[in-house]
Tab-separated table of C-alpha atoms and ligand atoms in Angstrom:
chain	number	residue	atom	x	y	z
W	26	MET	CA	149.090	166.640	-13.113
W	27	ALA	CA	149.132	170.373	-12.338
W	28	ASP	CA	151.960	172.385	-13.905
W	29	SER	CA	153.824	172.571	-10.602
W	30	GLN	CA	153.349	170.260	-7.676
W	31	THR	CA	155.099	170.643	-4.314
W	32	TYR	CA	155.882	167.860	-1.838
W	33	ARG	CA	157.924	167.980	1.378
W	34	TYR	CA	160.184	165.217	0.145
W	35	VAL	CA	160.966	164.268	-3.448
W	36	VAL	CA	163.046	161.314	-4.637
W	37	LEU	CA	164.465	161.608	-8.160
W	38	GLY	CA	164.633	158.041	-9.459
W	39	CYS	CA	162.169	155.172	-9.078
W	40	GLY	CA	164.708	152.389	-8.674
W	41	ASN	CA	165.833	150.154	-5.833
W	42	ALA	CA	166.983	153.028	-3.598
W	43	ALA	CA	163.720	154.947	-4.098
W	44	GLY	CA	161.657	151.975	-2.897
W	45	TYR	CA	163.694	151.737	0.285
W	46	ALA	CA	163.544	155.524	0.766
W	47	ALA	CA	159.739	155.332	0.541
W	48	ARG	CA	159.652	152.568	3.143
W	49	GLU	CA	161.854	154.611	5.478
W	50	PHE	CA	159.778	157.793	5.031
W	51	VAL	CA	156.752	155.799	6.176
W	52	ALA	CA	158.698	154.350	9.120
W	53	CYS	CA	159.740	157.896	10.090
W	54	GLY	CA	156.114	159.072	10.085
W	55	ALA	CA	155.892	161.041	6.828
W	56	GLY	CA	152.216	161.673	6.166
W	57	PRO	CA	149.990	161.341	3.089
W	58	GLY	CA	150.872	163.811	0.345
W	59	GLU	CA	154.348	164.521	1.707
W	60	VAL	CA	156.468	162.193	-0.448
W	61	ALA	CA	156.811	161.830	-4.225
W	62	LEU	CA	158.948	159.473	-6.293
W	63	VAL	CA	159.754	160.675	-9.820
W	64	GLY	CA	161.407	158.393	-12.369
W	65	ASP	CA	161.498	157.546	-16.048
W	66	GLU	CA	160.999	153.776	-15.768
W	67	ALA	CA	157.399	152.729	-16.325
W	68	THR	CA	157.475	150.570	-13.219
W	69	LEU	CA	157.310	151.077	-9.468
W	70	PRO	CA	160.604	150.369	-7.636
W	71	TYR	CA	161.708	146.744	-7.824
W	72	GLU	CA	164.611	144.581	-6.717
W	73	ARG	CA	166.868	145.114	-9.755
W	74	PRO	CA	169.242	142.175	-9.059
W	75	ALA	CA	166.472	139.729	-10.027
W	76	LEU	CA	166.766	140.794	-13.683
W	77	SER	CA	170.084	139.062	-14.351
W	78	LYS	CA	169.168	135.950	-12.399
W	79	ALA	CA	165.958	133.856	-12.291
W	80	PHE	CA	164.117	136.465	-14.406
W	81	LEU	CA	166.019	135.281	-17.504
W	82	THR	CA	165.326	131.568	-17.052
W	83	ASN	CA	161.954	131.439	-15.301
W	84	PRO	CA	158.981	133.286	-16.879
W	85	SER	CA	157.101	133.197	-13.560
W	86	VAL	CA	159.650	135.628	-12.069
W	87	ARG	CA	157.976	138.831	-13.211
W	88	LEU	CA	156.649	142.041	-11.692
W	89	PRO	CA	154.779	142.600	-9.448
W	90	GLY	CA	156.482	139.631	-7.725
W	91	PHE	CA	159.718	141.441	-6.887
W	92	HIS	CA	158.774	145.027	-6.105
W	93	THR	CA	160.784	146.515	-3.241
W	94	CYS	CA	161.141	145.783	-0.433
W	95	VAL	CA	160.722	141.996	-0.727
W	96	GLY	CA	164.480	141.493	-1.108
W	97	GLY	CA	165.165	143.315	2.158
W	98	GLY	CA	162.561	141.408	4.161
W	99	GLY	CA	159.905	144.121	3.797
W	100	GLU	CA	156.438	144.422	2.304
W	101	ARG	CA	155.887	144.159	-1.422
W	102	GLN	CA	155.212	147.785	-2.299
W	103	ASN	CA	152.741	147.650	-5.148
W	104	GLN	CA	150.540	150.565	-6.250
W	105	ASP	CA	148.036	149.891	-3.455
W	106	TRP	CA	150.828	150.221	-0.894
W	107	TYR	CA	151.889	153.636	-2.255
W	108	ASP	CA	148.251	154.761	-2.495
W	109	GLU	CA	147.530	153.706	1.099
W	110	LYS	CA	150.570	155.618	2.348
W	111	GLY	CA	149.710	158.659	0.228
W	112	ILE	CA	153.018	158.548	-1.662
W	113	ALA	CA	152.859	159.970	-5.203
W	114	THR	CA	154.535	157.710	-7.773
W	115	LEU	CA	155.355	159.684	-10.890
W	116	THR	CA	156.659	156.772	-12.958
W	117	GLY	CA	157.273	157.199	-16.690
W	118	SER	CA	158.325	160.792	-15.948
W	119	ARG	CA	161.674	161.818	-17.423
W	120	VAL	CA	163.399	164.672	-15.609
W	121	VAL	CA	165.282	166.958	-18.001
W	122	GLY	CA	166.552	169.636	-15.616
W	123	VAL	CA	167.160	170.275	-11.928
W	124	ASP	CA	167.292	173.631	-10.137
W	125	PHE	CA	169.096	172.627	-6.961
W	126	LEU	CA	168.644	175.880	-5.031
W	127	ALA	CA	164.885	175.733	-5.600
W	128	LYS	CA	164.940	171.911	-5.324
W	129	GLU	CA	162.814	171.889	-8.467
W	130	LEU	CA	162.670	169.168	-11.113
W	131	ALA	CA	161.697	170.034	-14.691
W	132	LEU	CA	159.934	167.126	-16.375
W	133	GLU	CA	160.037	166.392	-20.092
W	134	SER	CA	156.255	166.861	-20.068
W	135	GLY	CA	156.750	170.506	-19.064
W	136	ALA	CA	155.500	169.953	-15.510
W	137	LYS	CA	157.578	170.840	-12.437
W	138	VAL	CA	157.965	168.953	-9.174
W	139	VAL	CA	159.291	170.880	-6.187
W	140	ALA	CA	160.684	169.571	-2.887
W	141	SER	CA	160.002	172.025	-0.085
W	142	ASP	CA	162.218	170.235	2.495
W	143	ALA	CA	164.515	167.700	0.856
W	144	LEU	CA	165.411	166.276	-2.533
W	145	ILE	CA	167.012	162.822	-2.750
W	146	LEU	CA	168.876	161.963	-5.953
W	147	ALA	CA	168.684	158.233	-6.661
W	148	THR	CA	169.245	157.906	-10.405
W	149	GLY	CA	171.525	154.839	-10.278
W	150	ALA	CA	173.771	153.913	-13.177
W	151	ASP	CA	173.516	153.420	-16.928
W	152	PRO	CA	175.260	150.650	-18.848
W	153	ILE	CA	178.354	151.640	-20.790
W	154	ARG	CA	177.348	151.212	-24.428
W	155	LEU	CA	179.403	150.126	-27.437
W	156	ASP	CA	177.321	152.211	-29.858
W	157	LYS	CA	180.427	153.830	-31.368
W	158	MET	CA	182.072	150.501	-32.160
W	159	PRO	CA	181.470	149.416	-35.798
W	160	GLY	CA	178.141	147.557	-35.795
W	161	GLY	CA	177.390	148.810	-32.276
W	162	THR	CA	173.841	149.866	-33.106
W	163	LEU	CA	172.791	146.705	-34.972
W	164	SER	CA	169.607	145.062	-33.759
W	165	ASN	CA	169.942	142.117	-31.370
W	166	VAL	CA	172.833	143.819	-29.561
W	167	LEU	CA	171.293	144.071	-26.098
W	168	TYR	CA	172.041	145.642	-22.704
W	169	LEU	CA	170.488	144.799	-19.350
W	170	ARG	CA	169.594	147.457	-16.843
W	171	ASN	CA	165.859	147.652	-16.373
W	172	ASN	CA	162.681	145.587	-16.461
W	173	ALA	CA	161.967	146.503	-20.104
W	174	ASP	CA	165.485	145.356	-21.127
W	175	GLY	CA	164.983	142.155	-19.141
W	176	LEU	CA	161.695	141.310	-20.840
W	177	VAL	CA	163.252	141.700	-24.279
W	178	MET	CA	166.323	139.686	-23.267
W	179	ALA	CA	164.327	136.831	-21.742
W	180	GLU	CA	162.261	136.531	-24.914
W	181	LYS	CA	165.322	136.701	-27.200
W	182	LEU	CA	167.090	134.011	-25.165
W	183	GLN	CA	164.085	131.715	-25.592
W	184	SER	CA	164.128	132.282	-29.350
W	185	SER	CA	167.907	131.652	-29.367
W	186	ILE	CA	167.757	128.158	-27.892
W	187	GLY	CA	170.244	126.034	-29.851
W	188	LYS	CA	171.681	129.172	-31.477
W	189	ASP	CA	174.918	131.104	-30.903
W	190	VAL	CA	174.859	133.898	-28.333
W	191	LEU	CA	177.840	136.146	-27.622
W	192	VAL	CA	178.250	137.739	-24.182
W	193	VAL	CA	180.681	140.669	-24.116
W	194	GLY	CA	182.180	141.237	-20.647
W	195	GLY	CA	183.322	138.968	-17.840
W	196	GLY	CA	181.934	140.827	-14.799
W	197	TYR	CA	178.577	140.569	-13.020
W	198	ILE	CA	176.339	140.864	-16.065
W	199	GLY	CA	178.683	138.730	-18.169
W	200	MET	CA	178.742	135.866	-15.674
W	201	GLU	CA	175.077	135.936	-14.680
W	202	VAL	CA	173.700	136.366	-18.202
W	203	ALA	CA	176.098	133.854	-19.800
W	204	ALA	CA	175.052	131.269	-17.204
W	205	ALA	CA	171.352	132.019	-17.770
W	206	ALA	CA	171.728	131.822	-21.558
W	207	ALA	CA	173.565	128.494	-21.335
W	208	THR	CA	170.970	127.194	-18.864
W	209	VAL	CA	168.101	127.891	-21.265
W	210	GLY	CA	170.000	126.060	-24.014
W	211	CYS	CA	171.843	128.714	-26.025
W	212	LYS	CA	175.363	128.074	-27.353
W	213	VAL	CA	177.294	130.730	-25.459
W	214	THR	CA	180.644	132.405	-26.069
W	215	MET	CA	182.007	134.992	-23.636
W	216	VAL	CA	184.579	137.583	-24.711
W	217	PHE	CA	186.508	139.893	-22.377
W	218	PRO	CA	190.114	141.055	-22.366
W	219	GLU	CA	191.243	140.017	-18.891
W	220	GLU	CA	193.054	136.870	-17.812
W	221	HIS	CA	189.980	135.516	-16.014
W	222	ILE	CA	186.352	136.218	-15.143
W	223	MET	CA	185.340	138.767	-12.485
W	224	PRO	CA	188.732	140.470	-12.488
W	225	ARG	CA	187.594	143.196	-10.112
W	226	LEU	CA	187.321	140.663	-7.252
W	227	PHE	CA	188.406	137.139	-8.142
W	228	THR	CA	192.015	136.024	-7.919
W	229	PRO	CA	193.209	133.516	-10.555
W	230	ALA	CA	192.667	130.632	-8.079
W	231	ILE	CA	189.058	131.672	-7.340
W	232	ALA	CA	188.313	132.343	-11.009
W	233	GLU	CA	189.586	128.903	-12.023
W	234	ARG	CA	186.881	127.237	-9.899
W	235	TYR	CA	184.068	129.399	-11.305
W	236	GLU	CA	185.274	129.180	-14.900
W	237	LYS	CA	184.882	125.408	-14.639
W	238	ILE	CA	181.152	125.950	-14.015
W	239	PHE	CA	180.973	127.799	-17.328
W	240	THR	CA	182.951	125.221	-19.285
W	241	ASP	CA	180.736	122.484	-17.786
W	242	LEU	CA	177.745	124.443	-19.142
W	243	GLY	CA	179.374	124.389	-22.582
W	244	VAL	CA	180.369	128.083	-22.549
W	245	THR	CA	183.419	129.023	-24.631
W	246	MET	CA	185.638	131.729	-23.151
W	247	LEU	CA	187.606	134.036	-25.405
W	248	ASN	CA	189.739	136.174	-23.107
W	249	LYS	CA	193.393	136.801	-22.207
W	250	GLY	CA	193.838	139.843	-24.433
W	251	ARG	CA	190.993	139.212	-26.842
W	252	VAL	CA	188.785	142.217	-27.545
W	253	CYS	CA	185.670	142.626	-29.581
W	254	LYS	CA	186.346	145.167	-32.367
W	255	GLU	CA	183.229	144.994	-34.495
W	256	PHE	CA	179.739	143.534	-34.582
W	257	LEU	CA	178.938	142.105	-38.027
W	258	ASP	CA	175.800	142.910	-40.000
W	259	ASP	CA	173.741	140.057	-41.459
W	260	GLY	CA	172.723	142.393	-44.296
W	261	SER	CA	169.392	143.313	-42.761
W	262	GLY	CA	170.655	145.489	-39.897
W	263	ALA	CA	170.771	142.619	-37.405
W	264	VAL	CA	173.912	141.197	-35.835
W	265	ARG	CA	175.353	137.956	-37.251
W	266	GLY	CA	178.548	137.803	-35.216
W	267	ALA	CA	181.602	139.694	-34.072
W	268	ARG	CA	185.192	140.294	-35.047
W	269	ILE	CA	187.509	139.493	-32.147
W	270	CYS	CA	191.146	140.588	-32.113
W	271	LYS	CA	194.208	139.711	-30.113
W	272	ASP	CA	197.370	141.579	-31.113
W	273	SER	CA	197.473	141.141	-34.906
W	274	GLN	CA	195.292	138.003	-34.914
W	275	GLU	CA	191.635	138.199	-35.846
W	276	GLU	CA	188.783	135.740	-35.634
W	277	GLU	CA	185.085	135.873	-36.380
W	278	VAL	CA	182.538	134.545	-33.939
W	279	VAL	CA	179.016	133.669	-35.077
W	280	ALA	CA	176.159	135.051	-32.957
W	281	SER	CA	172.585	136.004	-33.762
W	282	LEU	CA	172.276	137.627	-30.323
W	283	VAL	CA	174.865	139.717	-28.477
W	284	ILE	CA	174.579	140.786	-24.841
W	285	VAL	CA	176.923	143.509	-23.637
W	286	GLY	CA	177.928	143.923	-19.966
W	287	VAL	CA	181.051	146.081	-19.975
W	288	GLY	CA	180.372	148.162	-16.881
W	289	ALA	CA	178.162	151.034	-15.812
W	290	ARG	CA	178.423	154.798	-15.285
W	291	ALA	CA	176.756	156.818	-12.565
W	292	ALA	CA	173.683	158.530	-14.043
W	293	THR	CA	174.677	162.046	-13.026
W	294	GLY	CA	174.361	163.919	-16.326
W	295	LEU	CA	171.897	166.419	-14.820
W	296	PHE	CA	173.931	167.095	-11.691
W	297	SER	CA	176.950	169.113	-12.886
W	298	ALA	CA	176.038	171.950	-10.488
W	299	LEU	CA	176.882	169.684	-7.534
W	300	GLU	CA	180.370	168.877	-6.282
W	301	GLY	CA	181.535	165.759	-8.117
W	302	ASP	CA	184.354	163.285	-7.496
W	303	GLY	CA	185.847	163.874	-10.975
W	304	LYS	CA	184.825	160.352	-12.007
W	305	GLY	CA	181.095	160.758	-12.432
W	306	GLY	CA	180.073	160.367	-8.781
W	307	ILE	CA	178.443	163.025	-6.571
W	308	VAL	CA	180.327	163.802	-3.374
W	309	VAL	CA	178.257	163.398	-0.202
W	310	ASP	CA	179.043	163.598	3.491
W	311	ALA	CA	178.413	160.878	6.080
W	312	SER	CA	174.702	161.718	6.090
W	313	MET	CA	174.520	161.404	2.258
W	314	LYS	CA	174.122	165.190	1.885
W	315	THR	CA	175.555	166.793	-1.272
W	316	SER	CA	177.255	170.173	-1.550
W	317	VAL	CA	173.792	171.841	-1.610
W	318	ASP	CA	171.701	172.028	1.556
W	319	GLY	CA	168.609	169.884	1.471
W	320	VAL	CA	169.882	167.813	-1.485
W	321	TYR	CA	171.002	164.228	-0.866
W	322	ALA	CA	172.478	161.574	-3.169
W	323	VAL	CA	172.221	157.835	-2.527
W	324	GLY	CA	173.054	154.495	-4.143
W	325	ASP	CA	175.250	154.107	-7.246
W	326	ILE	CA	175.776	157.846	-7.789
W	327	ALA	CA	177.017	158.779	-4.293
W	328	THR	CA	180.719	159.035	-3.452
W	329	PHE	CA	180.639	158.765	0.325
W	330	PRO	CA	183.175	158.422	3.148
W	331	LEU	CA	183.635	154.724	4.044
W	332	LYS	CA	183.726	155.037	7.815
W	333	MET	CA	185.278	151.628	8.462
W	334	TYR	CA	188.246	152.529	6.246
W	335	GLY	CA	188.978	155.903	7.834
W	336	GLY	CA	186.617	157.852	5.604
W	337	ARG	CA	188.169	156.729	2.306
W	338	PRO	CA	185.874	158.020	-0.485
W	339	ALA	CA	183.958	155.227	-2.194
W	340	ARG	CA	181.288	154.902	-4.845
W	341	VAL	CA	179.601	151.532	-4.534
W	342	GLU	CA	177.398	149.969	-7.216
W	343	HIS	CA	175.553	147.483	-5.085
W	344	VAL	CA	171.978	146.922	-4.005
W	345	GLY	CA	172.931	146.642	-0.319
W	346	HIS	CA	174.319	150.186	-0.410
W	347	ALA	CA	171.363	151.456	-2.471
W	348	ARG	CA	169.014	150.225	0.245
W	349	SER	CA	170.974	151.328	3.289
W	350	SER	CA	172.152	154.714	1.983
W	351	ALA	CA	168.575	155.596	0.997
W	352	ALA	CA	167.317	154.674	4.469
W	353	HIS	CA	170.172	156.628	6.064
W	354	ALA	CA	169.428	159.795	4.083
W	355	VAL	CA	165.739	159.590	4.973
W	356	ARG	CA	166.476	159.146	8.687
W	357	THR	CA	168.736	162.199	8.564
W	358	ILE	CA	166.133	164.232	6.695
W	359	CYS	CA	163.447	163.255	9.217
W	360	GLY	CA	165.637	164.372	12.137
W	361	GLU	CA	166.405	160.909	13.495
W	362	GLU	CA	170.156	161.633	13.792
W	363	PRO	CA	171.328	158.213	12.608
W	364	GLY	CA	175.021	159.136	13.019
W	365	GLU	CA	177.618	158.664	10.313
W	366	TYR	CA	176.761	156.267	7.504
W	367	ASP	CA	178.718	153.128	8.342
W	368	TYR	CA	178.634	150.747	5.392
W	369	LEU	CA	180.168	147.298	5.323
W	370	PRO	CA	181.161	146.603	1.691
W	371	PHE	CA	179.407	143.457	0.539
W	372	PHE	CA	179.043	141.808	-2.868
W	373	TYR	CA	177.339	138.643	-4.008
W	374	SER	CA	176.363	136.814	-7.135
W	375	ARG	CA	174.264	133.797	-8.061
W	376	PHE	CA	174.395	131.910	-11.349
W	377	ALA	CA	173.959	128.261	-12.374
W	378	SER	CA	175.080	126.204	-9.349
W	379	ALA	CA	177.136	129.089	-7.876
W	380	SER	CA	176.182	131.482	-5.085
W	381	TRP	CA	178.981	133.459	-3.457
W	382	LYS	CA	179.353	136.339	-1.020
W	383	PHE	CA	182.218	138.691	-0.247
W	384	TYR	CA	182.576	141.119	2.665
W	385	GLY	CA	185.204	143.813	3.216
W	386	ASP	CA	188.142	144.955	1.137
W	387	ASN	CA	189.995	142.918	-1.500
W	388	ALA	CA	193.415	144.362	-0.651
W	389	GLY	CA	196.683	142.542	0.065
W	390	GLU	CA	197.558	138.862	-0.246
W	391	THR	CA	194.916	136.188	-0.745
W	392	VAL	CA	194.701	132.688	0.620
W	393	VAL	CA	192.141	130.284	-0.882
W	394	ILE	CA	190.964	127.309	1.173
W	395	GLY	CA	189.051	124.227	0.056
W	396	ASP	CA	186.975	123.669	-3.023
W	397	PHE	CA	183.285	123.638	-3.914
W	398	ALA	CA	182.996	120.221	-2.259
W	399	PRO	CA	182.745	120.584	0.621
W	400	LYS	CA	183.367	124.350	0.835
W	401	LEU	CA	185.380	127.155	-0.783
W	402	ALA	CA	186.532	130.319	0.964
W	403	ALA	CA	189.174	133.000	0.485
W	404	PHE	CA	190.743	135.520	2.838
W	405	TRP	CA	192.469	138.806	1.960
W	406	VAL	CA	195.265	139.719	4.391
W	407	ASP	CA	196.681	143.239	4.258
W	408	ALA	CA	199.458	144.472	6.578
W	409	GLY	CA	198.889	141.503	8.903
W	410	LYS	CA	195.120	141.983	9.170
W	411	VAL	CA	192.316	140.048	7.503
W	412	VAL	CA	190.392	142.708	5.582
W	413	GLY	CA	188.217	140.682	3.210
W	414	VAL	CA	186.544	137.289	3.109
W	415	PHE	CA	184.784	135.310	0.391
W	416	CYS	CA	182.734	132.114	0.580
W	417	GLU	CA	180.741	129.964	-1.832
W	418	LYS	CA	177.309	129.164	-0.379
W	419	PRO	CA	178.034	130.364	3.153
W	420	GLU	CA	175.670	129.026	5.798
W	421	ASP	CA	174.154	131.461	8.304
W	422	ASP	CA	176.900	131.011	10.885
W	423	ASP	CA	179.562	131.390	8.141
W	424	ASP	CA	177.874	134.601	7.100
W	425	ALA	CA	178.004	135.904	10.667
W	426	VAL	CA	181.718	135.175	11.028
W	427	MET	CA	182.433	136.689	7.600
W	428	LYS	CA	180.802	139.958	8.687
W	429	LYS	CA	182.680	139.856	12.007
W	430	ILE	CA	186.015	139.402	10.198
W	431	ALA	CA	185.332	142.241	7.745
W	432	ILE	CA	184.281	144.604	10.540
W	433	GLU	CA	186.938	143.721	13.116
W	434	LYS	CA	189.861	143.160	10.680
W	435	PRO	CA	191.577	140.682	13.021
W	436	SER	CA	195.357	140.110	12.963
W	437	MET	CA	196.267	136.834	11.295
W	438	THR	CA	198.853	135.442	8.880
W	439	THR	CA	198.082	133.734	5.587
W	440	GLU	CA	200.204	130.784	6.814
W	441	LYS	CA	197.984	130.253	9.849
W	442	ILE	CA	194.796	130.442	7.768
W	443	SER	CA	196.292	128.016	5.256
W	444	ALA	CA	197.349	125.612	8.001
W	445	ALA	CA	193.744	125.440	9.251
W	446	GLY	CA	193.229	122.983	6.398
W	447	SER	CA	189.484	123.404	5.933
W	448	VAL	CA	187.069	126.305	5.609
W	449	ASP	CA	185.283	125.409	8.846
W	450	ALA	CA	188.602	125.271	10.711
W	451	ALA	CA	189.677	128.576	9.133
W	452	PHE	CA	186.416	130.301	10.138
W	453	ALA	CA	186.807	128.815	13.648
W	454	LEU	CA	189.988	130.877	14.030
W	455	PHE	CA	187.821	134.003	14.058
W	456	ARG	CA	184.629	132.983	15.893
E	29	NAD	P1	181.414	144.922	-14.384
E	29	NAD	O1	182.266	146.072	-14.068
E	29	NAD	O2	181.096	143.945	-13.305
E	29	NAD	O3	182.140	144.067	-15.531
E	29	NAD	C1	182.513	144.619	-16.751
E	29	NAD	C2	183.363	143.588	-17.500
E	29	NAD	O4	183.470	143.941	-18.876
E	29	NAD	C3	184.777	143.429	-17.013
E	29	NAD	O5	185.166	142.093	-17.113
E	29	NAD	C4	185.543	144.276	-18.021
E	29	NAD	O6	186.847	144.018	-18.117
E	29	NAD	C5	184.826	143.907	-19.274
E	29	NAD	N1	184.987	144.829	-20.388
E	29	NAD	C6	185.118	146.171	-20.338
E	29	NAD	N2	185.188	146.670	-21.595
E	29	NAD	C7	185.100	145.615	-22.429
E	29	NAD	C8	185.095	145.465	-23.847
E	29	NAD	N3	185.187	146.513	-24.678
E	29	NAD	N4	184.961	144.223	-24.364
E	29	NAD	C9	184.834	143.162	-23.540
E	29	NAD	N5	184.814	143.237	-22.210
E	29	NAD	C10	184.949	144.450	-21.668
E	29	NAD	O7	180.097	145.515	-15.052
E	29	NAD	P2	178.757	144.786	-15.539
E	29	NAD	O8	178.898	143.331	-15.454
E	29	NAD	O9	178.428	145.404	-16.853
E	29	NAD	O10	177.690	145.236	-14.479
E	29	NAD	C11	177.137	146.538	-14.574
E	29	NAD	C12	176.448	146.935	-13.297
E	29	NAD	O11	175.481	146.001	-12.891
E	29	NAD	C13	177.386	147.095	-12.157
E	29	NAD	O12	176.960	148.224	-11.484
E	29	NAD	C14	177.156	145.882	-11.322
E	29	NAD	O13	177.473	146.141	-9.982
E	29	NAD	C15	175.671	145.651	-11.534
E	29	NAD	N6	175.295	144.229	-11.360
E	29	NAD	C16	175.567	143.639	-10.179
E	29	NAD	C17	175.235	142.324	-9.978
E	29	NAD	C18	175.523	141.691	-8.651
E	29	NAD	O14	175.863	142.406	-7.719
E	29	NAD	N7	175.415	140.381	-8.519
E	29	NAD	C19	174.658	141.580	-11.010
E	29	NAD	C20	174.402	142.216	-12.218
E	29	NAD	C21	174.737	143.551	-12.373
């Protein structure tokens, strides 16, 4: 590559959002040579959620099978696709500095990449690491964020069949990876301090149902105040277990493999010159534009106004937002005037026999209806309005009514939802 290369549009990051930005640039008529993606992963953009799901249990789920935009109903954008469209893919390129006024990226290699019209920042998030905890840098203490991490983890899980694996964290990674590890035949223990799994969304009644899936898989849960204080060395620099504490009590857990999923941080270390939200996010307006003209931020790093909640600032770590915010920024950049970004918060997870979806806001009182057989749902009612809805394995028409509820926020009491008696009858109240 020449020392300095200029493109009309440059995307910093080659993750999920970048793949969807590329698709949208093509849809908006960007020509050959106008767009470049620059990112440090060795791979072209792919659907990251696959990594914590089938990827870990099924060796046939591998790239190039899940390059973007297959998850969003689009083409599989492999190298031929980018070449045909004339989009430069500078993968394996670490950016070490950004001059925002010049919209210029400085690469570790010494090369520069300049955006003449617009720069989109799409660097995603990095896992929070426990490196500073005693034993935190021992080998076989793993994190999951990218394809390379996933390949190592899948292989280590196979070689840990019948052995003890410790999963630290009870959120998305914790649940999905613990289920995958148990499914392949590892003896799994989960440790996290909260009262129940998925504390950021589940209520105790919802968690109880999902925790049963884990106990049925033979997973041991160490939670309710228990924290991991130290990873123990087997004498050769590899982990042999962990020291878990609750108040003044201590216990040792055996594990030859540890997987840590204790949250993520927006990858914004290079962006201190932009207006931030004070919590690691980059503030953007309703077109995903940052405080500098011509510079946009999308996906996990963007703190944007949530239109459906009166412009409340939100930073959302979710693939749905990565895809739609990237497309929105590109439409704005290409002069399509897409209006204000109007995102419907949506979360989902799949593990073992479970597959749930949630739309809206988890504020207020919750009412849980039914059970896995035949159907489980939950409704969040805040100030007399239904603001959030959850369902295990929603069918297509359930999905449609869930979106309608989250968007329209209909008036309803928890008593009336409860009295409906079944999930179908409860959804019928809103159709
Ligand atoms: P998370 O926030 O979902 O969960 C973190 C969990 O770790 C929480 O239970 C928290 O209490 C616990 N925890 C925090 N510190 C701890 C400690 N010292 N010891 C033990 N437990 C501790 O984060 P995650 O699961 O790490 O996921 C990271 C990112 O990956 C997020 O951006 C998430 O959205 C994304 N992700 C999403 C999906 C999905 O949408 N289905 C799946 C996988 C990953």
